């Protein structure tokens, strides 16, 4: 179901306008989704709005610090503005509160929701979740390789 949601959001986002004031390092949803698919990186999406103080804190303070500390180098990162991209935002969000930070990771069964936060978060919280998603992906790869080796494939 998550893979279907990501695919639908991807199709809708191809026609969505880009935010001219996007944070350095952030991509459009479509670009981040494509990067995530191609490189197998977790997909981290910040959903917010220009009028939201907590969203601006995430966009202008927390996420740039995460980028400086290398946390965003390990994920495909996108920002979605609820006012400029309402269709994409509705498909990613659960409930109406913002900001929402959503992290997807690749599994042997496709893309899966790894974490969802509502409200402003710290760099440490984001780093911990990214570390966990990457570790789970690696564990999944190792388990798949062990199963293939054991079955002779």
PDB file of C-alpha atoms in Angstrom:
ATOM      1  CA  UNK A   1       0.000   0.000   0.000  1.00  0.00           C
ATOM      2  CA  UNK A   2       2.859   2.370   0.827  1.00  0.00           C
ATOM      3  CA  UNK A   3       4.444   1.694  -2.554  1.00  0.00           C
ATOM      4  CA  UNK A   4       1.161   2.521  -4.234  1.00  0.00           C
ATOM      5  CA  UNK A   5       0.852   5.750  -2.251  1.00  0.00           C
ATOM      6  CA  UNK A   6       4.416   6.744  -3.144  1.00  0.00           C
ATOM      7  CA  UNK A   7       3.772   5.998  -6.811  1.00  0.00           C
ATOM      8  CA  UNK A   8       0.558   8.052  -6.848  1.00  0.00           C
ATOM      9  CA  UNK A   9       2.250  10.941  -5.068  1.00  0.00           C
ATOM     10  CA  UNK A  10       5.100  10.703  -7.561  1.00  0.00           C
ATOM     11  CA  UNK A  11       2.733  11.001 -10.526  1.00  0.00           C
ATOM     12  CA  UNK A  12       0.910  13.961  -9.002  1.00  0.00           C
ATOM     13  CA  UNK A  13       4.176  15.675  -8.088  1.00  0.00           C
ATOM     14  CA  UNK A  14       5.452  15.658 -11.655  1.00  0.00           C
ATOM     15  CA  UNK A  15       2.907  18.348 -12.473  1.00  0.00           C
ATOM     16  CA  UNK A  16       3.369  20.259  -9.194  1.00  0.00           C
ATOM     17  CA  UNK A  17       5.083  23.645  -9.104  1.00  0.00           C
ATOM     18  CA  UNK A  18       8.411  23.927  -7.369  1.00  0.00           C
ATOM     19  CA  UNK A  19       8.933  26.171  -4.366  1.00  0.00           C
ATOM     20  CA  UNK A  20      11.298  28.950  -5.406  1.00  0.00           C
ATOM     21  CA  UNK A  21      12.327  29.455  -1.793  1.00  0.00           C
ATOM     22  CA  UNK A  22      13.237  25.820  -1.115  1.00  0.00           C
ATOM     23  CA  UNK A  23      16.023  25.182   1.365  1.00  0.00           C
ATOM     24  CA  UNK A  24      19.408  24.397  -0.146  1.00  0.00           C
ATOM     25  CA  UNK A  25      19.680  20.623  -0.395  1.00  0.00           C
ATOM     26  CA  UNK A  26      15.934  20.042  -0.559  1.00  0.00           C
ATOM     27  CA  UNK A  27      14.470  18.731  -3.781  1.00  0.00           C
ATOM     28  CA  UNK A  28      11.039  18.577  -5.256  1.00  0.00           C
ATOM     29  CA  UNK A  29       9.142  15.488  -4.192  1.00  0.00           C
ATOM     30  CA  UNK A  30       9.450  14.046  -7.698  1.00  0.00           C
ATOM     31  CA  UNK A  31      13.240  14.457  -7.748  1.00  0.00           C
ATOM     32  CA  UNK A  32      13.691  13.059  -4.240  1.00  0.00           C
ATOM     33  CA  UNK A  33      11.432  10.102  -4.989  1.00  0.00           C
ATOM     34  CA  UNK A  34      13.405   9.336  -8.162  1.00  0.00           C
ATOM     35  CA  UNK A  35      16.719   9.608  -6.284  1.00  0.00           C
ATOM     36  CA  UNK A  36      15.380   7.329  -3.585  1.00  0.00           C
ATOM     37  CA  UNK A  37      14.306   4.727  -6.130  1.00  0.00           C
ATOM     38  CA  UNK A  38      17.578   4.854  -8.060  1.00  0.00           C
ATOM     39  CA  UNK A  39      19.943   4.903  -5.097  1.00  0.00           C
ATOM     40  CA  UNK A  40      17.858   2.933  -2.593  1.00  0.00           C
ATOM     41  CA  UNK A  41      18.175   5.700  -0.023  1.00  0.00           C
ATOM     42  CA  UNK A  42      15.436   6.359   2.513  1.00  0.00           C
ATOM     43  CA  UNK A  43      13.061   9.166   1.496  1.00  0.00           C
ATOM     44  CA  UNK A  44      12.585  12.007   4.005  1.00  0.00           C
ATOM     45  CA  UNK A  45       9.782  14.503   3.351  1.00  0.00           C
ATOM     46  CA  UNK A  46       9.076  17.710   5.281  1.00  0.00           C
ATOM     47  CA  UNK A  47       5.479  18.867   4.812  1.00  0.00           C
ATOM     48  CA  UNK A  48       4.748  22.409   5.936  1.00  0.00           C
ATOM     49  CA  UNK A  49       3.609  25.904   5.006  1.00  0.00           C
ATOM     50  CA  UNK A  50       5.101  29.383   4.852  1.00  0.00           C
ATOM     51  CA  UNK A  51       2.681  30.748   7.467  1.00  0.00           C
ATOM     52  CA  UNK A  52       3.487  28.037  10.058  1.00  0.00           C
ATOM     53  CA  UNK A  53       6.096  29.085  12.688  1.00  0.00           C
ATOM     54  CA  UNK A  54       7.092  25.509  13.546  1.00  0.00           C
ATOM     55  CA  UNK A  55       7.423  24.709   9.821  1.00  0.00           C
ATOM     56  CA  UNK A  56       9.699  27.701   9.361  1.00  0.00           C
ATOM     57  CA  UNK A  57      11.788  26.576  12.345  1.00  0.00           C
ATOM     58  CA  UNK A  58      12.222  23.171  10.715  1.00  0.00           C
ATOM     59  CA  UNK A  59      12.915  24.675   7.280  1.00  0.00           C
ATOM     60  CA  UNK A  60      15.263  27.475   8.345  1.00  0.00           C
ATOM     61  CA  UNK A  61      17.015  26.039  11.393  1.00  0.00           C
ATOM     62  CA  UNK A  62      16.692  22.298  11.996  1.00  0.00           C
ATOM     63  CA  UNK A  63      16.968  20.955   8.449  1.00  0.00           C
ATOM     64  CA  UNK A  64      19.953  23.182   7.521  1.00  0.00           C
ATOM     65  CA  UNK A  65      21.746  21.945  10.669  1.00  0.00           C
ATOM     66  CA  UNK A  66      20.891  18.363   9.707  1.00  0.00           C
ATOM     67  CA  UNK A  67      22.353  19.053   6.264  1.00  0.00           C
ATOM     68  CA  UNK A  68      25.527  20.582   7.755  1.00  0.00           C
ATOM     69  CA  UNK A  69      25.964  17.520   9.972  1.00  0.00           C
ATOM     70  CA  UNK A  70      25.636  15.159   6.996  1.00  0.00           C
ATOM     71  CA  UNK A  71      22.321  13.619   8.028  1.00  0.00           C
ATOM     72  CA  UNK A  72      20.630  14.618   4.772  1.00  0.00           C
ATOM     73  CA  UNK A  73      23.504  13.196   2.702  1.00  0.00           C
ATOM     74  CA  UNK A  74      22.203   9.726   3.546  1.00  0.00           C
ATOM     75  CA  UNK A  75      18.606  10.263   2.395  1.00  0.00           C
ATOM     76  CA  UNK A  76      16.682  11.713  -0.492  1.00  0.00           C
ATOM     77  CA  UNK A  77      15.119  14.846   1.036  1.00  0.00           C
ATOM     78  CA  UNK A  78      12.154  16.843  -0.201  1.00  0.00           C
ATOM     79  CA  UNK A  79       9.977  19.644   1.069  1.00  0.00           C
ATOM     80  CA  UNK A  80       6.286  19.838   0.239  1.00  0.00           C
ATOM     81  CA  UNK A  81       4.398  23.089   0.802  1.00  0.00           C
ATOM     82  CA  UNK A  82       0.752  22.457   1.727  1.00  0.00           C
ATOM     83  CA  UNK A  83      -0.364  25.688   0.052  1.00  0.00           C
ATOM     84  CA  UNK A  84       1.573  25.217  -3.209  1.00  0.00           C
ATOM     85  CA  UNK A  85       1.259  21.423  -3.479  1.00  0.00           C
ATOM     86  CA  UNK A  86      -1.976  20.502  -1.654  1.00  0.00           C
ATOM     87  CA  UNK A  87      -2.587  17.230  -3.483  1.00  0.00           C
ATOM     88  CA  UNK A  88       0.848  15.840  -2.700  1.00  0.00           C
ATOM     89  CA  UNK A  89       0.666  17.121   0.882  1.00  0.00           C
ATOM     90  CA  UNK A  90      -2.706  15.430   1.492  1.00  0.00           C
ATOM     91  CA  UNK A  91      -1.387  12.124   0.190  1.00  0.00           C
ATOM     92  CA  UNK A  92       1.684  12.188   2.431  1.00  0.00           C
ATOM     93  CA  UNK A  93       0.151  13.650   5.589  1.00  0.00           C
ATOM     94  CA  UNK A  94      -1.977  11.974   8.229  1.00  0.00           C
ATOM     95  CA  UNK A  95      -4.208  14.508   9.916  1.00  0.00           C
ATOM     96  CA  UNK A  96      -4.051  18.225   9.336  1.00  0.00           C
ATOM     97  CA  UNK A  97      -1.307  19.300  11.746  1.00  0.00           C
ATOM     98  CA  UNK A  98       1.970  20.623  10.369  1.00  0.00           C
ATOM     99  CA  UNK A  99       4.875  20.373  10.163  1.00  0.00           C
ATOM    100  CA  UNK A 100       4.984  16.688   9.428  1.00  0.00           C
ATOM    101  CA  UNK A 101       8.229  14.905   8.771  1.00  0.00           C
ATOM    102  CA  UNK A 102       7.824  11.536   7.072  1.00  0.00           C
ATOM    103  CA  UNK A 103      10.528   8.927   6.521  1.00  0.00           C
ATOM    104  CA  UNK A 104      10.132   5.982   4.129  1.00  0.00           C
ATOM    105  CA  UNK A 105      12.601   3.133   3.719  1.00  0.00           C
ATOM    106  CA  UNK A 106      13.030   0.381   1.171  1.00  0.00           C
ATOM    107  CA  UNK A 107      12.210  -3.161   2.264  1.00  0.00           C
ATOM    108  CA  UNK A 108      12.079  -6.483   0.464  1.00  0.00           C
ATOM    109  CA  UNK A 109       8.313  -5.867   0.151  1.00  0.00           C
ATOM    110  CA  UNK A 110       8.710  -2.376  -1.324  1.00  0.00           C
ATOM    111  CA  UNK A 111       8.686   1.045   0.292  1.00  0.00           C
ATOM    112  CA  UNK A 112       7.478   1.240   3.883  1.00  0.00           C
ATOM    113  CA  UNK A 113       6.695   4.086   6.270  1.00  0.00           C
ATOM    114  CA  UNK A 114       9.535   4.103   8.774  1.00  0.00           C
ATOM    115  CA  UNK A 115       8.610   7.114  10.935  1.00  0.00           C
ATOM    116  CA  UNK A 116       6.219  10.041  11.023  1.00  0.00           C
ATOM    117  CA  UNK A 117       6.521  13.068  13.296  1.00  0.00           C
ATOM    118  CA  UNK A 118       4.102  15.908  13.820  1.00  0.00           C
ATOM    119  CA  UNK A 119       5.544  19.184  15.082  1.00  0.00           C
ATOM    120  CA  UNK A 120       9.063  20.552  15.155  1.00  0.00           C
ATOM    121  CA  UNK A 121      11.797  17.981  15.767  1.00  0.00           C
ATOM    122  CA  UNK A 122      15.471  18.104  16.686  1.00  0.00           C
ATOM    123  CA  UNK A 123      18.420  17.178  14.506  1.00  0.00           C
ATOM    124  CA  UNK A 124      19.188  14.374  16.964  1.00  0.00           C
ATOM    125  CA  UNK A 125      15.708  12.871  16.533  1.00  0.00           C
ATOM    126  CA  UNK A 126      16.043  12.988  12.751  1.00  0.00           C
ATOM    127  CA  UNK A 127      19.565  11.529  12.830  1.00  0.00           C
ATOM    128  CA  UNK A 128      18.428   8.672  15.060  1.00  0.00           C
ATOM    129  CA  UNK A 129      15.510   7.833  12.757  1.00  0.00           C
ATOM    130  CA  UNK A 130      17.681   7.985   9.621  1.00  0.00           C
ATOM    131  CA  UNK A 131      20.254   5.736  11.312  1.00  0.00           C
ATOM    132  CA  UNK A 132      17.467   3.312  12.228  1.00  0.00           C
ATOM    133  CA  UNK A 133      15.998   3.293   8.724  1.00  0.00           C
ATOM    134  CA  UNK A 134      19.402   2.687   7.150  1.00  0.00           C
ATOM    135  CA  UNK A 135      20.195  -0.088   9.644  1.00  0.00           C
ATOM    136  CA  UNK A 136      16.834  -1.742   8.962  1.00  0.00           C
ATOM    137  CA  UNK A 137      17.467  -1.536   5.209  1.00  0.00           C
ATOM    138  CA  UNK A 138      20.900  -3.126   5.628  1.00  0.00           C
ATOM    139  CA  UNK A 139      19.477  -5.823   7.886  1.00  0.00           C
ATOM    140  CA  UNK A 140      16.804  -6.521   5.286  1.00  0.00           C
ATOM    141  CA  UNK A 141      19.460  -6.822   2.568  1.00  0.00           C
ATOM    142  CA  UNK A 142      21.512  -9.166   4.763  1.00  0.00           C
ATOM    143  CA  UNK A 143      18.464 -11.323   5.517  1.00  0.00           C
ATOM    144  CA  UNK A 144      17.605 -11.505   1.809  1.00  0.00           C
ATOM    145  CA  UNK A 145      21.184 -12.494   0.958  1.00  0.00           C
ATOM    146  CA  UNK A 146      21.192 -15.163   3.708  1.00  0.00           C
ATOM    147  CA  UNK A 147      17.895 -16.571   2.443  1.00  0.00           C
ATOM    148  CA  UNK A 148      19.164 -16.648  -1.135  1.00  0.00           C
ATOM    149  CA  UNK A 149      22.438 -18.286  -0.052  1.00  0.00           C
ATOM    150  CA  UNK A 150      20.627 -20.867   2.077  1.00  0.00           C
ATOM    151  CA  UNK A 151      18.226 -21.719  -0.751  1.00  0.00           C
ATOM    152  CA  UNK A 152      21.029 -21.924  -3.323  1.00  0.00           C
ATOM    153  CA  UNK A 153      19.793 -18.940  -5.392  1.00  0.00           C
TER     154      UNK A 153
END
